[in-house]
XYZ file of C-alpha atoms in Angstrom:
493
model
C -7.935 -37.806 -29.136
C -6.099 -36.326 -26.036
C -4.454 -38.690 -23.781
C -5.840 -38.276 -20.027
C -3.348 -39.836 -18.776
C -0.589 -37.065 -20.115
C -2.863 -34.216 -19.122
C -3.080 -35.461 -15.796
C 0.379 -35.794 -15.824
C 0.891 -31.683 -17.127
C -2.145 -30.973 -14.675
C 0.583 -32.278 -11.801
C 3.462 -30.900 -13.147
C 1.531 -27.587 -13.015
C 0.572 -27.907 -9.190
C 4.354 -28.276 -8.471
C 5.644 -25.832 -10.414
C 3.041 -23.738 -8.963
C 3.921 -24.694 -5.179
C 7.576 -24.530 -5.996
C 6.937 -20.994 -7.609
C 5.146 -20.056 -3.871
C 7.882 -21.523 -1.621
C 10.199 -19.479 -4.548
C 8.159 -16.248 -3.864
C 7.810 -16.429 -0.189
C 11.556 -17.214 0.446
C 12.634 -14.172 -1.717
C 10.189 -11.866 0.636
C 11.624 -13.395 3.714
C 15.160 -12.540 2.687
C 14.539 -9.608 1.485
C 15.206 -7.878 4.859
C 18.144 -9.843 5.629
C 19.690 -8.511 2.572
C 19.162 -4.634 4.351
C 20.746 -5.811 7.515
C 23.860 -7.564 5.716
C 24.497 -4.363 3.270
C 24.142 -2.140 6.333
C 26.717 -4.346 8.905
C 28.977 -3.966 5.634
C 28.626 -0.098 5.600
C 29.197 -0.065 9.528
C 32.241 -2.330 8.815
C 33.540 -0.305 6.524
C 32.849 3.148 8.292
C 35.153 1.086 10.998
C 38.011 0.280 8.662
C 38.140 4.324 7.220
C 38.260 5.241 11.222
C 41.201 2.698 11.342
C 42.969 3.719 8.058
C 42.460 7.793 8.764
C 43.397 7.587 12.268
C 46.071 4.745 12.508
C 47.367 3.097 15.945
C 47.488 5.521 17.890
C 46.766 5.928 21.673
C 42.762 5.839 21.458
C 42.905 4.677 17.856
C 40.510 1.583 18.983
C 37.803 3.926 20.576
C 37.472 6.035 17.100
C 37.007 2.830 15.240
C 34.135 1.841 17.535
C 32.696 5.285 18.088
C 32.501 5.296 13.554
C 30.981 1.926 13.751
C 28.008 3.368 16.082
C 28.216 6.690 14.074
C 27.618 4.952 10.963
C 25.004 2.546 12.677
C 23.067 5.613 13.729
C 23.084 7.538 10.589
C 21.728 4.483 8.775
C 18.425 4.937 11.066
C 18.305 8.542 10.615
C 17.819 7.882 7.193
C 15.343 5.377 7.539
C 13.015 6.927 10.413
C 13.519 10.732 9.707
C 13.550 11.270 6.006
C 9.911 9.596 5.935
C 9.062 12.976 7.417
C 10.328 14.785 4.119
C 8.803 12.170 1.277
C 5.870 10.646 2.910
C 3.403 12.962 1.884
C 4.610 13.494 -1.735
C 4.210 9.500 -1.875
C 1.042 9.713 0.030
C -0.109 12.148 -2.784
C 1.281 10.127 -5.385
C 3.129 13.250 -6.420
C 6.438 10.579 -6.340
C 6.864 7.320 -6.770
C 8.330 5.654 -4.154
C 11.731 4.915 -6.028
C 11.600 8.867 -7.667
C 11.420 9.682 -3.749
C 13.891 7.722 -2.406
C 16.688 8.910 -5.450
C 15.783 12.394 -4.560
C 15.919 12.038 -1.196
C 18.964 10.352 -1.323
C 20.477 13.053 -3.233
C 19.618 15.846 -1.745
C 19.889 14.279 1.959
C 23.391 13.757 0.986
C 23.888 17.715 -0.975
C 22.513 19.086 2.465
C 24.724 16.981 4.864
C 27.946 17.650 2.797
C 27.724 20.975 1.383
C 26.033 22.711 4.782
C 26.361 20.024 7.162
C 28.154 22.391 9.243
C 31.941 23.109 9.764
C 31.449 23.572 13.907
C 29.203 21.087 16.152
C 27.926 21.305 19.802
C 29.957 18.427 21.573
C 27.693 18.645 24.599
C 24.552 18.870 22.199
C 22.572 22.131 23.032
C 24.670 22.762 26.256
C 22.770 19.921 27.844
C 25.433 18.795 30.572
C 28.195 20.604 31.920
C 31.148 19.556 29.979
C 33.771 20.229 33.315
C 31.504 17.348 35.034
C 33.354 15.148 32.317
C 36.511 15.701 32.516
C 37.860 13.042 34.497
C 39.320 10.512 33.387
C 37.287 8.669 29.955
C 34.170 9.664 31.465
C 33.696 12.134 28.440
C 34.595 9.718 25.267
C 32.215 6.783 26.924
C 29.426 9.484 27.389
C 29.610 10.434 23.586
C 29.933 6.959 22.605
C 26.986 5.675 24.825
C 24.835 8.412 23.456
C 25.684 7.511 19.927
C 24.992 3.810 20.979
C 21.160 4.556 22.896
C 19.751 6.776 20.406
C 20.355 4.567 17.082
C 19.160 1.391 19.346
C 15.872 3.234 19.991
C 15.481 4.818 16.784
C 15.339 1.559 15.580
C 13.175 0.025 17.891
C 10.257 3.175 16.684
C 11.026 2.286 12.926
C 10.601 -1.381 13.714
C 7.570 -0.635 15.285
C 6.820 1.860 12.438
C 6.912 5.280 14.807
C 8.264 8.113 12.792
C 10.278 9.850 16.173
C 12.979 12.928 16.318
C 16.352 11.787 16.337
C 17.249 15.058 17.937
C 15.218 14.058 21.079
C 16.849 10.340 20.592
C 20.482 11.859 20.624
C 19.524 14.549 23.474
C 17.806 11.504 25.811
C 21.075 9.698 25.443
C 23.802 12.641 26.394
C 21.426 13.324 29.305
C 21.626 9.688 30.741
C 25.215 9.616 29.499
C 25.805 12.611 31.941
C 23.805 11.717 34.977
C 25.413 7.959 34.719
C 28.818 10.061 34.743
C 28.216 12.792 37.326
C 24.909 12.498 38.264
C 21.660 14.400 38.271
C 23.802 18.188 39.085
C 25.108 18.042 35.234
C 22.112 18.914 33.530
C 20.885 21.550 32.818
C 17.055 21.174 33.444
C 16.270 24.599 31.992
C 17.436 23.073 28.615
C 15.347 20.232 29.408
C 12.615 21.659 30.021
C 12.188 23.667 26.916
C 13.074 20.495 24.893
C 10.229 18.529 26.751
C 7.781 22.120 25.487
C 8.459 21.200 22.047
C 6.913 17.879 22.469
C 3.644 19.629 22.461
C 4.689 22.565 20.775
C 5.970 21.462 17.843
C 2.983 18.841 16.591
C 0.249 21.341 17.593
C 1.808 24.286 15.719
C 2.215 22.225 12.418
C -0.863 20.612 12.686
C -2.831 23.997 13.154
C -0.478 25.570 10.299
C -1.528 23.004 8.184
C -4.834 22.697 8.958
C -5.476 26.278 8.288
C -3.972 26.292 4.991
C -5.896 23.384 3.896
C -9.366 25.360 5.333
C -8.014 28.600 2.798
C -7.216 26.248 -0.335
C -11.365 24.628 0.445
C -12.253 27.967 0.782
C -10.764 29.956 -1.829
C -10.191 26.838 -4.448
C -12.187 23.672 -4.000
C -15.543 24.817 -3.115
C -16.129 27.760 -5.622
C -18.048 27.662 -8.969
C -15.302 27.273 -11.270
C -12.456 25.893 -9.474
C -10.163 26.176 -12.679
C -10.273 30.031 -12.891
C -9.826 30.045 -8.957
C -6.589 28.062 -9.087
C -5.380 30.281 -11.618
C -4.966 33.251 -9.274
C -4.273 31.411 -6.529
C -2.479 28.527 -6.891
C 0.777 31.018 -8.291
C 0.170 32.708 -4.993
C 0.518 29.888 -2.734
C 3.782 28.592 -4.767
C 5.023 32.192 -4.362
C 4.273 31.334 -0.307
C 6.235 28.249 -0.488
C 9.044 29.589 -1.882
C 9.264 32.465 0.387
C 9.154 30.122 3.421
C 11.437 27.479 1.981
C 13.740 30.285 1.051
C 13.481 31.831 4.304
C 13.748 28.408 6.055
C 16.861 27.339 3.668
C 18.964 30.653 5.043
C 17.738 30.318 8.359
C 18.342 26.477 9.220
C 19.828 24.672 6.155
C 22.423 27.281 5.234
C 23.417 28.590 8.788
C 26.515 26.848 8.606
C 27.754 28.685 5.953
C 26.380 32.114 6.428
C 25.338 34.088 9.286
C 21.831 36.191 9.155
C 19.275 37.352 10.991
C 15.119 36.543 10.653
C 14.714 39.838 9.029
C 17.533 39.564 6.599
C 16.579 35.689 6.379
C 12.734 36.698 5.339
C 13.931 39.713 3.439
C 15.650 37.002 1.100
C 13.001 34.445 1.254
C 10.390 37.105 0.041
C 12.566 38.093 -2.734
C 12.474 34.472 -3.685
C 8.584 34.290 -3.035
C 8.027 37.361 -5.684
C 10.547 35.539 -8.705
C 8.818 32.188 -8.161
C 5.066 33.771 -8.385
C 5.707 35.908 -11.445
C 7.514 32.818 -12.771
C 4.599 30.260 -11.962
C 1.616 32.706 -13.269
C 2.047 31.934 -17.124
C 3.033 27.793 -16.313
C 0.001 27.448 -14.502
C -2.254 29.145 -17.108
C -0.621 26.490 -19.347
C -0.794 23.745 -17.347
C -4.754 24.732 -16.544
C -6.007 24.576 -20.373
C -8.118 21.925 -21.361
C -8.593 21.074 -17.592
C -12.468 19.726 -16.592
C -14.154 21.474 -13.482
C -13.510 19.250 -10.990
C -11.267 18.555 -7.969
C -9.216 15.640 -9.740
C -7.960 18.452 -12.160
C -6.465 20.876 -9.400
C -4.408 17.781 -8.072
C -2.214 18.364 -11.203
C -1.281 21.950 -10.378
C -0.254 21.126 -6.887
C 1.937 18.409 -8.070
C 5.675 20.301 -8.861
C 5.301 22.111 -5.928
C 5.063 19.352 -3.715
C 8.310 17.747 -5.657
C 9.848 20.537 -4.954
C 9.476 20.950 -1.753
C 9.960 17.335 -0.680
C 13.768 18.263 -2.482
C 14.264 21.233 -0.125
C 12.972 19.589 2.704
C 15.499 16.757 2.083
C 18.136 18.804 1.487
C 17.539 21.254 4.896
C 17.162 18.105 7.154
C 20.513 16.677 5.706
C 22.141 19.655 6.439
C 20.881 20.094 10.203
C 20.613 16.161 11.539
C 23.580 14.942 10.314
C 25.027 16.296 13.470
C 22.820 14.012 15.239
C 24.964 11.085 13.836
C 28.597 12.838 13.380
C 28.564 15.036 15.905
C 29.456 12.653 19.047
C 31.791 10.932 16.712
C 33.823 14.540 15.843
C 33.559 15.447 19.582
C 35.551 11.888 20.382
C 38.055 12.181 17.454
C 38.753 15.607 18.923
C 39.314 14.491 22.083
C 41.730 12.081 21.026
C 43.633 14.635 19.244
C 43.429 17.281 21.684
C 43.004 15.106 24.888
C 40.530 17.408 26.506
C 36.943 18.804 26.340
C 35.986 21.495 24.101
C 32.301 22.824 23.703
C 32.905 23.132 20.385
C 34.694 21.018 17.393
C 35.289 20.877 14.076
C 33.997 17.789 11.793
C 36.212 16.510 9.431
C 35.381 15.495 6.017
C 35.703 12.094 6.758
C 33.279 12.072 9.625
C 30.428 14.345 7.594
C 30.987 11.367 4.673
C 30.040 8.964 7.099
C 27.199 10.692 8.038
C 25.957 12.140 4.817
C 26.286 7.887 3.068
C 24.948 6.464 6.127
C 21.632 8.664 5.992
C 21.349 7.472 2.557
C 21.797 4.207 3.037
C 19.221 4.021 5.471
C 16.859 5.627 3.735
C 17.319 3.584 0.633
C 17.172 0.090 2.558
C 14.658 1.101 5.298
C 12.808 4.160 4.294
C 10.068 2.542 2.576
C 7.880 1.085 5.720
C 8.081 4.387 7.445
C 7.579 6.704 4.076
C 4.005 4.320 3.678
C 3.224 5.259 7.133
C 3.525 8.678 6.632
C 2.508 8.990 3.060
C -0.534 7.280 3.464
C -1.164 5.277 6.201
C -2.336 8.106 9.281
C -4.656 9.515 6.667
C -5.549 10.114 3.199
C -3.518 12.252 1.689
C -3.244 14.108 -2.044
C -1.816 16.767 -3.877
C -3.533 19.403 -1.921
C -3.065 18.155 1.351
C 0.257 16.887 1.321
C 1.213 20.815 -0.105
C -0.528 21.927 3.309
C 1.875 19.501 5.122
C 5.228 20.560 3.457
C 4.207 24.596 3.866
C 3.511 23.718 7.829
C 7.087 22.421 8.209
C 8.512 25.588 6.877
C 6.479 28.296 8.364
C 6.396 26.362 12.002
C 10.265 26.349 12.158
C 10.164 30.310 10.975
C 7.545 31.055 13.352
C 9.106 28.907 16.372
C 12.883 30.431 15.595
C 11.099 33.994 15.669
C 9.532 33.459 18.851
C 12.787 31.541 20.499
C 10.420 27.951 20.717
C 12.737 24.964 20.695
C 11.125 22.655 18.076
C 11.309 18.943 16.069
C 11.495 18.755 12.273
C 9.580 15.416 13.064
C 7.049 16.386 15.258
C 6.449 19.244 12.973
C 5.512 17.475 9.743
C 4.088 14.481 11.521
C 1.433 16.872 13.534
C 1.014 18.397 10.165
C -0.589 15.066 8.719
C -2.776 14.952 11.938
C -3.378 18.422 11.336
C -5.370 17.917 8.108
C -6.658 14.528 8.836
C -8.579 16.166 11.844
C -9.467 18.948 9.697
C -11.440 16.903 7.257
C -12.881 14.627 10.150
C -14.265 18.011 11.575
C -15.699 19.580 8.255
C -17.238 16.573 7.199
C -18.959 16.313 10.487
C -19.579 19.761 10.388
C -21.566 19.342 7.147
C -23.020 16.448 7.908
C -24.506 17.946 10.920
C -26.123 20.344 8.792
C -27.509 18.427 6.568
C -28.640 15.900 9.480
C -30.453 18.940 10.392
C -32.371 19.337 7.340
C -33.069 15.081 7.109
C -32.686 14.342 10.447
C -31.496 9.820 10.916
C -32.340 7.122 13.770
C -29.739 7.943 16.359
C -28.489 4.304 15.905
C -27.561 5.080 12.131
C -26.099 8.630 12.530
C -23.287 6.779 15.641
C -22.298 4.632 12.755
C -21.838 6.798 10.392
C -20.054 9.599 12.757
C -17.629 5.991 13.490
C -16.914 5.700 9.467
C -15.552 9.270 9.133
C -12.862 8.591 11.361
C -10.204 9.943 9.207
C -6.956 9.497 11.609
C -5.945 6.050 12.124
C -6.891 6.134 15.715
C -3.963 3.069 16.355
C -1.686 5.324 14.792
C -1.993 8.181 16.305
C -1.350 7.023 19.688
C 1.469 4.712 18.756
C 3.090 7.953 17.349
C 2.352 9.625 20.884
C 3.649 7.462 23.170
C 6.946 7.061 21.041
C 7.274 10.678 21.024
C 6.633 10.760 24.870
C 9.021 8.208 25.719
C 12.148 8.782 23.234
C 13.830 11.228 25.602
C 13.538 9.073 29.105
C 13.832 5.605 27.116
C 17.372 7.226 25.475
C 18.720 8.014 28.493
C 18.030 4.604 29.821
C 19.551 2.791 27.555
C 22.317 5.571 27.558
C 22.870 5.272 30.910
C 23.062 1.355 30.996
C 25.512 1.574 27.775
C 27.937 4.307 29.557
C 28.671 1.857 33.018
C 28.957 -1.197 30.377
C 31.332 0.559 28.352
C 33.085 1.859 31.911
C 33.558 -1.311 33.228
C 34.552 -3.051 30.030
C 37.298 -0.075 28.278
C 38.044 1.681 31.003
């Protein structure tokens, strides 16, 4: 016979265990982010101590240490805010797992940043301010450092808050309250401005609409047709071959600028030479990959998933080579003051600085990607293979179409509006058919409000949390630019 005294006794020991095993569990998720923020004041630390090593004592030595700390600080929130833009919807899609997305990422982020980062940088950012109203005095090196210093703080305010926002706008915001704080309101130029303020609207409504129509033409030409196998057979090779034309149009055009010089029509000359290879190359691997499939829409999701891998890659590797400017650039501009001890417009980076850059991004992503990659991937709206293709495609044609028509537009914006785009496509076809069919079996007015309330397909909380942040980022940089620049004044100077 058992002895109920002993089982008690296991029964109690399991209770504890158990409790010690939650208290175990619970302290392990609590640290967990304390373990990001101590490996990423050790990267800033030792961004700090390269500055110190590379540039040695010398008159303004201090200020390069300090201006690497805040360069490495702000690359580490590039790559957790912006990436999410890049591998959200593959994640979304389940196209990636969430660690496959994050090494890639990482990777190619870092290819882009190092191998066409860029040689040459803007030290005034776009020709924002005036550089000859700074330069008097320090005014210039505090103006680059409290830029730096603004646009990582509130790029990581929105990815606290979980607002995928464009660090461009973060880093223009703070060199425009940098510059007014230095020479006021006279030193920038408000034509510049003002077409940075158009891409606000420009940019999320173009991708959106992009993306929404190429969602409509896949439903159209793929989805709803009798035998959806034989339809994705002629056209799924076509819209790869589409892909690849814009990505390799977008590649020369933005990625690879830095280390060759073309035109749009040479640039989509090239990218539809690319376009052709890839479609005769994907006609017999789709044929393979379609035999044996069943007529239904779970079986096209396969087809569209190496495409969307793919581009998630080239999108990583584009944005690495364009916004790691955002995070070096002010830092080259002070080195080369230092050096030079003057103002140019335009500056070199050296290797060192682009490293910084190029880790940081990585770093970020790695440590704080996740929460905004979830938010993009599948937390706006519902995304799969099909979709998130329509989202990556609207990135690449909206910066080809905006750079043909001389529109100033955000990366960001661009692939975030996308995701609206097709959420608010399928919100309006389903009530679209639903309406018809309302028509035909028409519902108590009571019932139909209800149901009209559950196809809500954009996360209404979202979507305006996303808007204001985008709204604000500009004004809110310069704020806190402004405020940084007479701190640092009064404190260094």
């Amino acid at each position: 016979m058992s002895d109920p005294n002993a089982a008690h006794q296991w029964s109690t020991l399991d209770k504890d265990l158990n409790r010690l095993s939650r208290v175990e569990a619970a302290t392990m998720y609590a640290a967990r982010p304390l373990v990001g923020v101590g490996i990423s004041l050790l990267f800033v630390a030792v961004a700090a101590v390269v500055a110190l090593l590379l540039t040695g004592s010398a008159s303004g030595g201090f200020l390069i240490v300090v201006a690497a700390a805040l360069g490495a600080y702000m690359a580490l929130n590039i790559g957790a805010n912006d990436v999410a833009n890049n591998m959200g919807p593959a994640v979304g899609a389940n196209a990636l797992s969430m660690a496959g997305a994050i090494a890639i990422a990482a990777i190619f982020e870092s290819a882009g940043a190092l191998l066409a980062g860029g040689d040459v940088v803007s030290t005034i950012s776009k020709g924002i301010i005036d550089p000859a109203s700074l330069e008097s005095g320090h005014s210039f090196v505090w103006a680059m450092m409290a830029a730096l210093l603004s646009a990582a703080v509130w790029v990581n305010v929105a990815t606290w808050v979980g607002a995928p926002v464009s660090t461009t706008h973060a880093v223009v915001g703070g060199v425009m309250g940098a510059g007014i704080a230095a020479a006021g309101m006279g030193a920038v130029d408000w034509g510049t401005m003002g077409s940075i303020a158009l891409s606000w609207v420009v940019s999320p409504l173009l991708g959106g609409i992009i993306a929404a129509a190429m969602l409509a033409f896949i439903k159209w030409k793929v989805i709803y047709v009798e035998d959806k196998i034989a339809a994705a057979r002629i056209w799924v090779p076509v819209l790869i071959g589409v892909m690849a034309a814009a990505f390799g149009t977008y590649l020369v055009m933005k990625g690879l600028k830095h280390l060759m010089s073309v035109d749009i029509g040479i640039a989509l000359l090239i990218g539809a030479a690319i376009g052709l290879g890839c479609y005769f190359a994907s006609v017999p691997l789709i044929r393979r990959q379609s035999q044996g499939l069943e007529n239904r829409n779970r079986s096209l999701k396969t087809l569209f998933q190496l495409p969307l891998v793919v581009s998630a890659a080239l999108l990583s590797f584009a944005h690495g080579a364009n916004d790691v400017a955002n995070a070096v650039g002010p830092l080259a501009a002070i080195v080369h003051a230092r050096d030079s001890m003057g103002v140019a417009t335009e500056v070199a980076i050296p290797m060192w600085v682009m490293l910084i850059g190029a880790l940081g991004i990585s770093f970020g992503l790695i440590l704080f990607g996740p929460k905004l990659i979830r938010m993009v991937g599948n937390q706006i709206t519902k995304l799969n293979p099909m979709r998130a293709y329509c989202v990556a495609l609207s990135a690449a044609v909206t910066v080809i179409a905006a750079s043909w028509l001389g529109l100033p537009v955000s990366s960001t914006h661009i692939a975030v509006g996308g995701v609206f785009g097709v959420g608010f496509f399928r919100e309006w076809y389903m009530e679209r058919r639903t309406r018809q069919i309302a028509e035909a079996r028409p519902r108590p007015p009571q019932i139909a409000a209800q149901e009209r309330q559950r196809r809500k397909l954009v996360r209404r909380s979202h979507f305006l949390t996303i808007v204001a942040a985008w709204v604000v980022t500009v004004p809110a940089a310069a704020s806190i630019s402004a405020l940084a620049f007479y701190c640092l004044s009064a404190l260094l100077d």
